[in-house]
Amino acid sequence: MPNLCYFRGQLVPLDEARVGIRTHALQYGTGCFAALRGYWSDAEQQLFVLHMRAHFERLQGSARILFMRLPAPVEGLMDITLDLLRRNHVRSDVYIRAIAFKDAEEIGPRLHDVSDALAIFAIPPRSNYMATYQGIRCCIAPWRRVDDNGIPARAKVTGLYVNAALARTEAQLNGYDDAIILTRDGHVSEASVQNLFLIASGALHTPAVSDDILVGITRRFVLQIARDEFGLPTVERQIDRSELYVADEIFLCGTGSEITPVREIDGRPIGGEDVGPLTRKLQELYFAAARGRVAKYRHWCTPAYVTA
Ligand code: PMP
């Protein structure tokens, strides 16, 4: 599996890409990142990186919020990543992370006048990291989401993930798989590291971008396929906690967790005995499209290898 990583402008062995303990990002959480997946197609002998441009566009936005300058524009970041995958001869599913971080070894929390660096590495994805087939059990976290005027959720800030970790740890120590986090004013925001959707009265609902969510890339494409392929009305709006308990179907989505059905929240079963039919249909289409098998959505997938 991959051994070379991109670090400060060069490809170096992963084990040699190290930072000092005084690094600003380590001390203060002043980094932002992109997490991508590549899907290997045996049939085409090709590696497809999913929604690559969108991930790097979002990283650029995060970097802007944190006063960082990335070493290349979006196209350049895509080229670096594809080159990295090729140089590592990746021929299996892969998880890719690009992290921009304040690398100065300086004390004092601030964003201006602190140097930054970019690293990109590729590692094997965790297998069935979320139970995407059978679905998961969630609780509502007692921890609230940090709001846009605290740490903006739309910037994928490393330090913000303490909030996700607090919520998920508490959920798992109490026997659940994951947590759903509410905004400070008590509306549904998202799960620890996934956006949330519910199906009710034949429509697909998801919290609005103003509800302190990371504006997910998977979320954007789920909204699109729900509308275009299944004719489902889609609604982005404020959602109350108790709407979750009475929803017909609920699922979480994200690059890492793909589309994960939620079977239970706070001890209340969601929908019927099985995973809901719309969740299943969306999931099947999503998996096929991610592997480049749906012509209409082929542009989601950037091939890493040049073919004849
Ligand atoms: N919310 C949070 C907090 C996340 O960390 C993620 C994973 N990146 C998501 C939502 C889903 O985002 P995406 O679909 O862009 O991976």
PDB file of C-alpha atoms and ligand atoms in Angstrom:
ATOM      1  CA  MET A   1       0.000   0.000   0.000  1.00  0.00           C
ATOM      2  CA  PRO A   2       1.056   3.636  -0.472  1.00  0.00           C
ATOM      3  CA  ASN A   3       4.308   4.634   1.045  1.00  0.00           C
ATOM      4  CA  LEU A   4       5.123   7.986  -0.545  1.00  0.00           C
ATOM      5  CA  CYS A   5       3.319  11.099   0.567  1.00  0.00           C
ATOM      6  CA  TYR A   6       3.339  14.704  -0.554  1.00  0.00           C
ATOM      7  CA  PHE A   7       4.915  16.866   2.112  1.00  0.00           C
ATOM      8  CA  ARG A   8       6.057  20.466   1.766  1.00  0.00           C
ATOM      9  CA  GLY A   9       6.364  20.352  -1.998  1.00  0.00           C
ATOM     10  CA  GLN A  10       7.969  16.931  -2.448  1.00  0.00           C
ATOM     11  CA  LEU A  11       7.131  13.252  -2.447  1.00  0.00           C
ATOM     12  CA  VAL A  12       8.779  11.625   0.556  1.00  0.00           C
ATOM     13  CA  PRO A  13       8.323   8.297   2.397  1.00  0.00           C
ATOM     14  CA  LEU A  14       5.349   8.580   4.741  1.00  0.00           C
ATOM     15  CA  ASP A  15       7.471   7.764   7.787  1.00  0.00           C
ATOM     16  CA  GLU A  16       9.771  10.675   7.024  1.00  0.00           C
ATOM     17  CA  ALA A  17       6.984  13.256   6.897  1.00  0.00           C
ATOM     18  CA  ARG A  18       7.164  14.473  10.482  1.00  0.00           C
ATOM     19  CA  VAL A  19       6.536  17.678  12.420  1.00  0.00           C
ATOM     20  CA  GLY A  20       7.978  19.005  15.665  1.00  0.00           C
ATOM     21  CA  ILE A  21       6.050  19.097  18.901  1.00  0.00           C
ATOM     22  CA  ARG A  22       5.974  22.904  18.859  1.00  0.00           C
ATOM     23  CA  THR A  23       4.051  22.939  15.572  1.00  0.00           C
ATOM     24  CA  HIS A  24       1.304  25.551  15.738  1.00  0.00           C
ATOM     25  CA  ALA A  25      -1.363  23.185  14.344  1.00  0.00           C
ATOM     26  CA  LEU A  26      -0.558  20.591  16.999  1.00  0.00           C
ATOM     27  CA  GLN A  27      -0.731  23.157  19.788  1.00  0.00           C
ATOM     28  CA  TYR A  28      -3.832  25.018  18.607  1.00  0.00           C
ATOM     29  CA  GLY A  29      -5.719  22.847  16.087  1.00  0.00           C
ATOM     30  CA  THR A  30      -4.958  25.325  13.303  1.00  0.00           C
ATOM     31  CA  GLY A  31      -5.276  23.061  10.298  1.00  0.00           C
ATOM     32  CA  CYS A  32      -7.917  22.143   7.769  1.00  0.00           C
ATOM     33  CA  PHE A  33      -8.276  19.042   5.670  1.00  0.00           C
ATOM     34  CA  ALA A  34      -9.937  17.184   2.860  1.00  0.00           C
ATOM     35  CA  ALA A  35     -10.798  13.496   3.075  1.00  0.00           C
ATOM     36  CA  LEU A  36     -11.338  11.710  -0.212  1.00  0.00           C
ATOM     37  CA  ARG A  37     -11.911   8.191  -1.403  1.00  0.00           C
ATOM     38  CA  GLY A  38     -10.604   6.428  -4.449  1.00  0.00           C
ATOM     39  CA  TYR A  39     -12.511   3.385  -5.694  1.00  0.00           C
ATOM     40  CA  TRP A  40     -10.735   0.685  -7.641  1.00  0.00           C
ATOM     41  CA  SER A  41     -12.544  -0.814 -10.631  1.00  0.00           C
ATOM     42  CA  ASP A  42     -11.367  -4.327 -11.456  1.00  0.00           C
ATOM     43  CA  ALA A  43     -13.370  -4.308 -14.670  1.00  0.00           C
ATOM     44  CA  GLU A  44     -11.639  -1.203 -15.973  1.00  0.00           C
ATOM     45  CA  GLN A  45      -8.341  -1.655 -14.123  1.00  0.00           C
ATOM     46  CA  GLN A  46      -8.771   1.948 -13.071  1.00  0.00           C
ATOM     47  CA  LEU A  47      -8.729   3.954  -9.842  1.00  0.00           C
ATOM     48  CA  PHE A  48     -11.483   6.569  -9.642  1.00  0.00           C
ATOM     49  CA  VAL A  49     -11.138   9.446  -7.192  1.00  0.00           C
ATOM     50  CA  LEU A  50     -14.615  10.539  -6.190  1.00  0.00           C
ATOM     51  CA  HIS A  51     -15.647  14.205  -6.354  1.00  0.00           C
ATOM     52  CA  MET A  52     -12.042  15.264  -6.366  1.00  0.00           C
ATOM     53  CA  ARG A  53     -12.509  18.813  -7.603  1.00  0.00           C
ATOM     54  CA  ALA A  54     -15.278  19.535  -5.082  1.00  0.00           C
ATOM     55  CA  HIS A  55     -13.095  18.324  -2.205  1.00  0.00           C
ATOM     56  CA  PHE A  56     -10.224  20.585  -3.195  1.00  0.00           C
ATOM     57  CA  GLU A  57     -12.551  23.523  -3.788  1.00  0.00           C
ATOM     58  CA  ARG A  58     -13.843  23.091  -0.258  1.00  0.00           C
ATOM     59  CA  LEU A  59     -10.278  22.836   1.050  1.00  0.00           C
ATOM     60  CA  GLN A  60      -9.512  26.113  -0.652  1.00  0.00           C
ATOM     61  CA  GLY A  61     -12.473  27.731   1.114  1.00  0.00           C
ATOM     62  CA  SER A  62     -11.357  26.303   4.461  1.00  0.00           C
ATOM     63  CA  ALA A  63      -7.831  27.604   3.843  1.00  0.00           C
ATOM     64  CA  ARG A  64      -9.207  31.050   3.077  1.00  0.00           C
ATOM     65  CA  ILE A  65     -11.097  31.120   6.372  1.00  0.00           C
ATOM     66  CA  LEU A  66      -7.897  30.129   8.212  1.00  0.00           C
ATOM     67  CA  PHE A  67      -5.634  32.625   6.418  1.00  0.00           C
ATOM     68  CA  MET A  68      -3.702  29.914   4.637  1.00  0.00           C
ATOM     69  CA  ARG A  69      -2.303  29.814   1.167  1.00  0.00           C
ATOM     70  CA  LEU A  70      -2.314  26.434  -0.563  1.00  0.00           C
ATOM     71  CA  PRO A  71       0.738  25.693  -2.714  1.00  0.00           C
ATOM     72  CA  ALA A  72      -1.328  25.244  -5.895  1.00  0.00           C
ATOM     73  CA  PRO A  73      -4.775  26.047  -7.266  1.00  0.00           C
ATOM     74  CA  VAL A  74      -7.428  23.310  -7.367  1.00  0.00           C
ATOM     75  CA  GLU A  75      -6.191  21.823 -10.670  1.00  0.00           C
ATOM     76  CA  GLY A  76      -2.662  21.666  -9.287  1.00  0.00           C
ATOM     77  CA  LEU A  77      -3.810  19.944  -6.095  1.00  0.00           C
ATOM     78  CA  MET A  78      -5.654  17.381  -8.204  1.00  0.00           C
ATOM     79  CA  ASP A  79      -2.518  16.743 -10.277  1.00  0.00           C
ATOM     80  CA  ILE A  80      -0.368  16.325  -7.164  1.00  0.00           C
ATOM     81  CA  THR A  81      -2.845  13.810  -5.763  1.00  0.00           C
ATOM     82  CA  LEU A  82      -3.165  11.798  -8.968  1.00  0.00           C
ATOM     83  CA  ASP A  83       0.604  11.734  -9.326  1.00  0.00           C
ATOM     84  CA  LEU A  84       0.913  10.534  -5.733  1.00  0.00           C
ATOM     85  CA  LEU A  85      -1.529   7.679  -6.386  1.00  0.00           C
ATOM     86  CA  ARG A  86       0.302   6.642  -9.539  1.00  0.00           C
ATOM     87  CA  ARG A  87       3.719   6.829  -7.944  1.00  0.00           C
ATOM     88  CA  ASN A  88       2.414   4.566  -5.191  1.00  0.00           C
ATOM     89  CA  HIS A  89       0.906   2.178  -7.784  1.00  0.00           C
ATOM     90  CA  VAL A  90      -2.398   2.185  -5.905  1.00  0.00           C
ATOM     91  CA  ARG A  91      -4.594  -0.570  -7.327  1.00  0.00           C
ATOM     92  CA  SER A  92      -7.229  -0.960  -4.621  1.00  0.00           C
ATOM     93  CA  ASP A  93      -9.742   1.204  -2.788  1.00  0.00           C
ATOM     94  CA  VAL A  94      -7.951   4.020  -1.043  1.00  0.00           C
ATOM     95  CA  TYR A  95      -8.537   6.800   1.472  1.00  0.00           C
ATOM     96  CA  ILE A  96      -6.790  10.077   0.682  1.00  0.00           C
ATOM     97  CA  ARG A  97      -6.230  12.902   3.093  1.00  0.00           C
ATOM     98  CA  ALA A  98      -4.913  16.366   2.287  1.00  0.00           C
ATOM     99  CA  ILE A  99      -4.121  18.488   5.319  1.00  0.00           C
ATOM    100  CA  ALA A 100      -3.079  22.126   5.301  1.00  0.00           C
ATOM    101  CA  PHE A 101      -1.693  23.200   8.631  1.00  0.00           C
ATOM    102  CA  LYS A 102       0.102  26.030  10.365  1.00  0.00           C
ATOM    103  CA  ASP A 103       3.556  24.562  10.518  1.00  0.00           C
ATOM    104  CA  ALA A 104       5.448  27.367  12.271  1.00  0.00           C
ATOM    105  CA  GLU A 105       6.978  26.307  15.576  1.00  0.00           C
ATOM    106  CA  GLU A 106       5.607  29.364  17.306  1.00  0.00           C
ATOM    107  CA  ILE A 107       3.621  29.978  20.438  1.00  0.00           C
ATOM    108  CA  GLY A 108       0.494  32.142  20.388  1.00  0.00           C
ATOM    109  CA  PRO A 109      -2.892  31.381  18.831  1.00  0.00           C
ATOM    110  CA  ARG A 110      -3.497  33.463  15.721  1.00  0.00           C
ATOM    111  CA  LEU A 111      -3.952  32.832  12.031  1.00  0.00           C
ATOM    112  CA  HIS A 112      -2.134  35.682  10.355  1.00  0.00           C
ATOM    113  CA  ASP A 113       1.635  35.717   9.965  1.00  0.00           C
ATOM    114  CA  VAL A 114       2.002  32.009  10.696  1.00  0.00           C
ATOM    115  CA  SER A 115       3.508  29.872   7.931  1.00  0.00           C
ATOM    116  CA  ASP A 116       1.609  26.878   6.609  1.00  0.00           C
ATOM    117  CA  ALA A 117       2.303  23.636   4.802  1.00  0.00           C
ATOM    118  CA  LEU A 118       0.370  21.001   2.902  1.00  0.00           C
ATOM    119  CA  ALA A 119       0.619  17.242   3.202  1.00  0.00           C
ATOM    120  CA  ILE A 120      -1.280  14.645   1.175  1.00  0.00           C
ATOM    121  CA  PHE A 121      -1.195  10.954   1.958  1.00  0.00           C
ATOM    122  CA  ALA A 122      -3.074   7.853   0.879  1.00  0.00           C
ATOM    123  CA  ILE A 123      -3.841   4.876   3.112  1.00  0.00           C
ATOM    124  CA  PRO A 124      -6.086   1.798   2.911  1.00  0.00           C
ATOM    125  CA  PRO A 125      -9.679   2.648   3.861  1.00  0.00           C
ATOM    126  CA  ARG A 126     -11.012   1.108   7.048  1.00  0.00           C
ATOM    127  CA  SER A 127     -13.150  -1.869   6.073  1.00  0.00           C
ATOM    128  CA  ASN A 128     -16.847  -1.438   6.747  1.00  0.00           C
ATOM    129  CA  TYR A 129     -15.999   1.496   8.990  1.00  0.00           C
ATOM    130  CA  MET A 130     -19.706   2.132   9.401  1.00  0.00           C
ATOM    131  CA  ALA A 131     -22.191  -0.701   9.062  1.00  0.00           C
ATOM    132  CA  THR A 132     -23.336   0.605   5.707  1.00  0.00           C
ATOM    133  CA  TYR A 133     -25.413  -2.474   4.905  1.00  0.00           C
ATOM    134  CA  GLN A 134     -27.272  -3.231   8.107  1.00  0.00           C
ATOM    135  CA  GLY A 135     -27.382   0.318   9.532  1.00  0.00           C
ATOM    136  CA  ILE A 136     -26.455   1.803  12.889  1.00  0.00           C
ATOM    137  CA  ARG A 137     -27.892   2.902  16.233  1.00  0.00           C
ATOM    138  CA  CYS A 138     -27.482   6.535  17.244  1.00  0.00           C
ATOM    139  CA  CYS A 139     -28.205   8.736  20.211  1.00  0.00           C
ATOM    140  CA  ILE A 140     -28.551  12.485  20.492  1.00  0.00           C
ATOM    141  CA  ALA A 141     -25.294  13.834  21.865  1.00  0.00           C
ATOM    142  CA  PRO A 142     -25.370  15.902  25.028  1.00  0.00           C
ATOM    143  CA  TRP A 143     -22.575  17.950  23.392  1.00  0.00           C
ATOM    144  CA  ARG A 144     -23.761  20.773  21.153  1.00  0.00           C
ATOM    145  CA  ARG A 145     -22.311  21.710  17.794  1.00  0.00           C
ATOM    146  CA  VAL A 146     -19.914  24.650  17.753  1.00  0.00           C
ATOM    147  CA  ASP A 147     -21.650  27.449  15.943  1.00  0.00           C
ATOM    148  CA  ASP A 148     -20.517  29.463  12.952  1.00  0.00           C
ATOM    149  CA  ASN A 149     -19.452  32.317  15.190  1.00  0.00           C
ATOM    150  CA  GLY A 150     -17.357  29.947  17.307  1.00  0.00           C
ATOM    151  CA  ILE A 151     -15.504  27.738  14.844  1.00  0.00           C
ATOM    152  CA  PRO A 152     -17.161  27.712  11.414  1.00  0.00           C
ATOM    153  CA  ALA A 153     -18.239  24.155  10.595  1.00  0.00           C
ATOM    154  CA  ARG A 154     -18.077  24.844   6.866  1.00  0.00           C
ATOM    155  CA  ALA A 155     -14.308  25.047   7.200  1.00  0.00           C
ATOM    156  CA  LYS A 156     -13.069  21.542   7.876  1.00  0.00           C
ATOM    157  CA  VAL A 157     -10.897  22.703  10.772  1.00  0.00           C
ATOM    158  CA  THR A 158      -8.838  20.056  12.570  1.00  0.00           C
ATOM    159  CA  GLY A 159      -9.476  21.591  16.008  1.00  0.00           C
ATOM    160  CA  LEU A 160     -13.231  21.412  15.458  1.00  0.00           C
ATOM    161  CA  TYR A 161     -13.056  17.621  15.497  1.00  0.00           C
ATOM    162  CA  VAL A 162     -12.757  17.663  19.282  1.00  0.00           C
ATOM    163  CA  ASN A 163     -16.492  18.333  19.166  1.00  0.00           C
ATOM    164  CA  ALA A 164     -17.071  15.234  17.003  1.00  0.00           C
ATOM    165  CA  ALA A 165     -14.779  13.170  19.230  1.00  0.00           C
ATOM    166  CA  LEU A 166     -16.577  14.200  22.432  1.00  0.00           C
ATOM    167  CA  ALA A 167     -19.943  13.305  20.924  1.00  0.00           C
ATOM    168  CA  ARG A 168     -18.868  10.018  19.367  1.00  0.00           C
ATOM    169  CA  THR A 169     -16.964   8.867  22.446  1.00  0.00           C
ATOM    170  CA  GLU A 170     -19.926   9.459  24.685  1.00  0.00           C
ATOM    171  CA  ALA A 171     -22.209   7.642  22.218  1.00  0.00           C
ATOM    172  CA  GLN A 172     -19.923   4.638  21.946  1.00  0.00           C
ATOM    173  CA  LEU A 173     -19.248   4.390  25.687  1.00  0.00           C
ATOM    174  CA  ASN A 174     -23.028   4.226  26.080  1.00  0.00           C
ATOM    175  CA  GLY A 175     -23.361   1.403  23.547  1.00  0.00           C
ATOM    176  CA  TYR A 176     -24.404   3.347  20.437  1.00  0.00           C
ATOM    177  CA  ASP A 177     -22.559   3.456  17.125  1.00  0.00           C
ATOM    178  CA  ASP A 178     -22.595   7.195  16.675  1.00  0.00           C
ATOM    179  CA  ALA A 179     -24.072  10.492  17.825  1.00  0.00           C
ATOM    180  CA  ILE A 180     -26.325  13.092  16.257  1.00  0.00           C
ATOM    181  CA  ILE A 181     -25.380  16.579  17.335  1.00  0.00           C
ATOM    182  CA  LEU A 182     -27.781  19.490  17.864  1.00  0.00           C
ATOM    183  CA  THR A 183     -27.058  23.131  17.225  1.00  0.00           C
ATOM    184  CA  ARG A 184     -26.735  25.442  20.197  1.00  0.00           C
ATOM    185  CA  ASP A 185     -30.410  26.369  19.805  1.00  0.00           C
ATOM    186  CA  GLY A 186     -31.450  22.699  19.821  1.00  0.00           C
ATOM    187  CA  HIS A 187     -32.032  21.869  16.165  1.00  0.00           C
ATOM    188  CA  VAL A 188     -30.542  18.911  14.344  1.00  0.00           C
ATOM    189  CA  SER A 189     -27.159  19.736  12.860  1.00  0.00           C
ATOM    190  CA  GLU A 190     -25.405  16.556  11.745  1.00  0.00           C
ATOM    191  CA  ALA A 191     -23.826  13.359  13.021  1.00  0.00           C
ATOM    192  CA  SER A 192     -20.242  13.273  14.321  1.00  0.00           C
ATOM    193  CA  VAL A 193     -18.690  13.187  10.848  1.00  0.00           C
ATOM    194  CA  GLN A 194     -21.660  12.733   8.520  1.00  0.00           C
ATOM    195  CA  ASN A 195     -24.535  14.805   7.237  1.00  0.00           C
ATOM    196  CA  LEU A 196     -28.027  13.634   8.121  1.00  0.00           C
ATOM    197  CA  PHE A 197     -31.067  13.048   5.938  1.00  0.00           C
ATOM    198  CA  LEU A 198     -34.578  12.001   6.849  1.00  0.00           C
ATOM    199  CA  ILE A 199     -37.433  10.852   4.687  1.00  0.00           C
ATOM    200  CA  ALA A 200     -40.898  11.946   5.766  1.00  0.00           C
ATOM    201  CA  SER A 201     -44.143  12.345   3.815  1.00  0.00           C
ATOM    202  CA  GLY A 202     -42.430  11.296   0.596  1.00  0.00           C
ATOM    203  CA  ALA A 203     -39.774  14.039   0.719  1.00  0.00           C
ATOM    204  CA  LEU A 204     -36.104  14.114   1.619  1.00  0.00           C
ATOM    205  CA  HIS A 205     -35.203  16.581   4.376  1.00  0.00           C
ATOM    206  CA  THR A 206     -31.793  17.676   5.599  1.00  0.00           C
ATOM    207  CA  PRO A 207     -30.585  20.472   7.890  1.00  0.00           C
ATOM    208  CA  ALA A 208     -29.805  23.720   6.094  1.00  0.00           C
ATOM    209  CA  VAL A 209     -26.237  24.922   5.598  1.00  0.00           C
ATOM    210  CA  SER A 210     -26.946  27.559   8.258  1.00  0.00           C
ATOM    211  CA  ASP A 211     -27.381  24.816  10.886  1.00  0.00           C
ATOM    212  CA  ASP A 212     -23.641  24.593  11.583  1.00  0.00           C
ATOM    213  CA  ILE A 213     -23.003  21.624   9.332  1.00  0.00           C
ATOM    214  CA  LEU A 214     -19.971  20.828   7.274  1.00  0.00           C
ATOM    215  CA  VAL A 215     -21.435  21.415   3.834  1.00  0.00           C
ATOM    216  CA  GLY A 216     -20.884  17.851   2.700  1.00  0.00           C
ATOM    217  CA  ILE A 217     -19.973  16.896  -0.808  1.00  0.00           C
ATOM    218  CA  THR A 218     -21.827  13.603  -0.514  1.00  0.00           C
ATOM    219  CA  ARG A 219     -24.812  15.606   0.766  1.00  0.00           C
ATOM    220  CA  ARG A 220     -24.796  17.730  -2.386  1.00  0.00           C
ATOM    221  CA  PHE A 221     -24.862  14.684  -4.659  1.00  0.00           C
ATOM    222  CA  VAL A 222     -27.435  12.828  -2.571  1.00  0.00           C
ATOM    223  CA  LEU A 223     -29.747  15.823  -3.001  1.00  0.00           C
ATOM    224  CA  GLN A 224     -29.111  15.702  -6.729  1.00  0.00           C
ATOM    225  CA  ILE A 225     -29.728  11.984  -7.252  1.00  0.00           C
ATOM    226  CA  ALA A 226     -32.784  11.995  -4.998  1.00  0.00           C
ATOM    227  CA  ARG A 227     -34.340  14.668  -7.187  1.00  0.00           C
ATOM    228  CA  ASP A 228     -33.105  13.528 -10.581  1.00  0.00           C
ATOM    229  CA  GLU A 229     -33.341   9.751 -10.251  1.00  0.00           C
ATOM    230  CA  PHE A 230     -36.145   9.188  -7.769  1.00  0.00           C
ATOM    231  CA  GLY A 231     -38.206  12.352  -8.249  1.00  0.00           C
ATOM    232  CA  LEU A 232     -38.114  13.024  -4.507  1.00  0.00           C
ATOM    233  CA  PRO A 233     -38.778  16.589  -3.391  1.00  0.00           C
ATOM    234  CA  THR A 234     -35.788  17.777  -1.348  1.00  0.00           C
ATOM    235  CA  VAL A 235     -35.958  20.268   1.490  1.00  0.00           C
ATOM    236  CA  GLU A 236     -33.027  21.951   3.253  1.00  0.00           C
ATOM    237  CA  ARG A 237     -34.398  23.422   6.467  1.00  0.00           C
ATOM    238  CA  GLN A 238     -34.253  23.576  10.251  1.00  0.00           C
ATOM    239  CA  ILE A 239     -35.182  20.177  11.716  1.00  0.00           C
ATOM    240  CA  ASP A 240     -36.419  19.474  15.253  1.00  0.00           C
ATOM    241  CA  ARG A 241     -35.062  16.591  17.317  1.00  0.00           C
ATOM    242  CA  SER A 242     -38.438  14.883  17.657  1.00  0.00           C
ATOM    243  CA  GLU A 243     -38.862  14.810  13.870  1.00  0.00           C
ATOM    244  CA  LEU A 244     -36.125  12.197  13.889  1.00  0.00           C
ATOM    245  CA  TYR A 245     -38.163   9.863  16.108  1.00  0.00           C
ATOM    246  CA  VAL A 246     -41.133   9.876  13.727  1.00  0.00           C
ATOM    247  CA  ALA A 247     -39.275   9.862  10.395  1.00  0.00           C
ATOM    248  CA  ASP A 248     -39.944   7.067   7.893  1.00  0.00           C
ATOM    249  CA  GLU A 249     -36.245   6.629   7.130  1.00  0.00           C
ATOM    250  CA  ILE A 250     -32.989   8.240   8.264  1.00  0.00           C
ATOM    251  CA  PHE A 251     -29.509   7.912   6.868  1.00  0.00           C
ATOM    252  CA  LEU A 252     -26.135   9.564   7.296  1.00  0.00           C
ATOM    253  CA  CYS A 253     -23.760  10.331   4.471  1.00  0.00           C
ATOM    254  CA  GLY A 254     -20.159  11.325   3.965  1.00  0.00           C
ATOM    255  CA  THR A 255     -17.126  10.356   1.981  1.00  0.00           C
ATOM    256  CA  GLY A 256     -15.921   7.965   4.681  1.00  0.00           C
ATOM    257  CA  SER A 257     -19.240   6.536   5.802  1.00  0.00           C
ATOM    258  CA  GLU A 258     -20.791   6.655   2.314  1.00  0.00           C
ATOM    259  CA  ILE A 259     -24.530   6.145   2.879  1.00  0.00           C
ATOM    260  CA  THR A 260     -25.218   4.626   6.277  1.00  0.00           C
ATOM    261  CA  PRO A 261     -28.797   3.828   7.311  1.00  0.00           C
ATOM    262  CA  VAL A 262     -29.827   4.725  10.865  1.00  0.00           C
ATOM    263  CA  ARG A 263     -31.985   1.997  12.426  1.00  0.00           C
ATOM    264  CA  GLU A 264     -32.598   3.494  15.825  1.00  0.00           C
ATOM    265  CA  ILE A 265     -32.275   6.827  17.641  1.00  0.00           C
ATOM    266  CA  ASP A 266     -32.368   7.104  21.443  1.00  0.00           C
ATOM    267  CA  GLY A 267     -33.902   3.632  21.663  1.00  0.00           C
ATOM    268  CA  ARG A 268     -36.667   4.383  19.177  1.00  0.00           C
ATOM    269  CA  PRO A 269     -36.694   2.264  16.024  1.00  0.00           C
ATOM    270  CA  ILE A 270     -36.806   4.247  12.782  1.00  0.00           C
ATOM    271  CA  GLY A 271     -39.289   3.108  10.152  1.00  0.00           C
ATOM    272  CA  GLY A 272     -39.915  -0.630   9.820  1.00  0.00           C
ATOM    273  CA  GLU A 273     -37.965  -3.813  10.458  1.00  0.00           C
ATOM    274  CA  ASP A 274     -35.581  -3.383   7.542  1.00  0.00           C
ATOM    275  CA  VAL A 275     -33.539  -0.558   6.115  1.00  0.00           C
ATOM    276  CA  GLY A 276     -35.980   1.773   4.309  1.00  0.00           C
ATOM    277  CA  PRO A 277     -36.521   1.261   0.563  1.00  0.00           C
ATOM    278  CA  LEU A 278     -35.477   4.767  -0.496  1.00  0.00           C
ATOM    279  CA  THR A 279     -32.304   4.620   1.586  1.00  0.00           C
ATOM    280  CA  ARG A 280     -31.452   1.292  -0.044  1.00  0.00           C
ATOM    281  CA  LYS A 281     -32.086   2.607  -3.555  1.00  0.00           C
ATOM    282  CA  LEU A 282     -30.001   5.740  -2.975  1.00  0.00           C
ATOM    283  CA  GLN A 283     -27.237   3.631  -1.499  1.00  0.00           C
ATOM    284  CA  GLU A 284     -27.139   1.227  -4.456  1.00  0.00           C
ATOM    285  CA  LEU A 285     -26.996   4.050  -6.969  1.00  0.00           C
ATOM    286  CA  TYR A 286     -24.346   5.877  -4.965  1.00  0.00           C
ATOM    287  CA  PHE A 287     -22.074   2.817  -4.813  1.00  0.00           C
ATOM    288  CA  ALA A 288     -22.441   2.152  -8.533  1.00  0.00           C
ATOM    289  CA  ALA A 289     -21.759   5.805  -9.423  1.00  0.00           C
ATOM    290  CA  ALA A 290     -18.724   5.994  -7.105  1.00  0.00           C
ATOM    291  CA  ARG A 291     -17.120   3.108  -8.988  1.00  0.00           C
ATOM    292  CA  GLY A 292     -17.743   4.770 -12.337  1.00  0.00           C
ATOM    293  CA  ARG A 293     -20.532   2.373 -13.321  1.00  0.00           C
ATOM    294  CA  VAL A 294     -23.230   4.967 -14.019  1.00  0.00           C
ATOM    295  CA  ALA A 295     -22.598   6.775 -17.304  1.00  0.00           C
ATOM    296  CA  LYS A 296     -24.590   9.826 -16.252  1.00  0.00           C
ATOM    297  CA  TYR A 297     -22.447  10.308 -13.151  1.00  0.00           C
ATOM    298  CA  ARG A 298     -19.153   9.261 -14.652  1.00  0.00           C
ATOM    299  CA  HIS A 299     -17.920  12.845 -14.281  1.00  0.00           C
ATOM    300  CA  TRP A 300     -17.963  12.351 -10.497  1.00  0.00           C
ATOM    301  CA  CYS A 301     -14.966  10.057 -10.910  1.00  0.00           C
ATOM    302  CA  THR A 302     -11.485  11.239 -11.839  1.00  0.00           C
ATOM    303  CA  PRO A 303      -9.375   8.382 -13.242  1.00  0.00           C
ATOM    304  CA  ALA A 304      -5.863   8.161 -11.837  1.00  0.00           C
ATOM    305  CA  TYR A 305      -4.379   6.160 -14.711  1.00  0.00           C
ATOM    306  CA  VAL A 306      -4.218   7.176 -18.338  1.00  0.00           C
ATOM    307  CA  THR A 307      -5.899   4.633 -20.582  1.00  0.00           C
ATOM    308  CA  ALA A 308      -5.361   4.089 -24.296  1.00  0.00           C
TER     309      ALA A 308
HETATM  310  N1  PMP B   1     -19.860  16.485   8.461  1.00  0.00           N
HETATM  311  C1  PMP B   1     -18.664  16.354   9.052  1.00  0.00           C
HETATM  312  C2  PMP B   1     -18.433  17.000  10.366  1.00  0.00           C
HETATM  313  C3  PMP B   1     -17.647  15.622   8.425  1.00  0.00           C
HETATM  314  O1  PMP B   1     -16.455  15.499   8.997  1.00  0.00           O
HETATM  315  C4  PMP B   1     -17.914  15.011   7.178  1.00  0.00           C
HETATM  316  C5  PMP B   1     -16.860  14.179   6.510  1.00  0.00           C
HETATM  317  N2  PMP B   1     -15.983  14.957   5.738  1.00  0.00           N
HETATM  318  C6  PMP B   1     -19.177  15.188   6.603  1.00  0.00           C
HETATM  319  C7  PMP B   1     -20.128  15.921   7.270  1.00  0.00           C
HETATM  320  C8  PMP B   1     -19.480  14.643   5.240  1.00  0.00           C
HETATM  321  O2  PMP B   1     -18.811  15.400   4.288  1.00  0.00           O
HETATM  322  P1  PMP B   1     -18.379  14.838   2.857  1.00  0.00           P
HETATM  323  O3  PMP B   1     -19.595  14.278   2.237  1.00  0.00           O
HETATM  324  O4  PMP B   1     -17.884  16.036   2.136  1.00  0.00           O
HETATM  325  O5  PMP B   1     -17.340  13.818   3.096  1.00  0.00           O
END
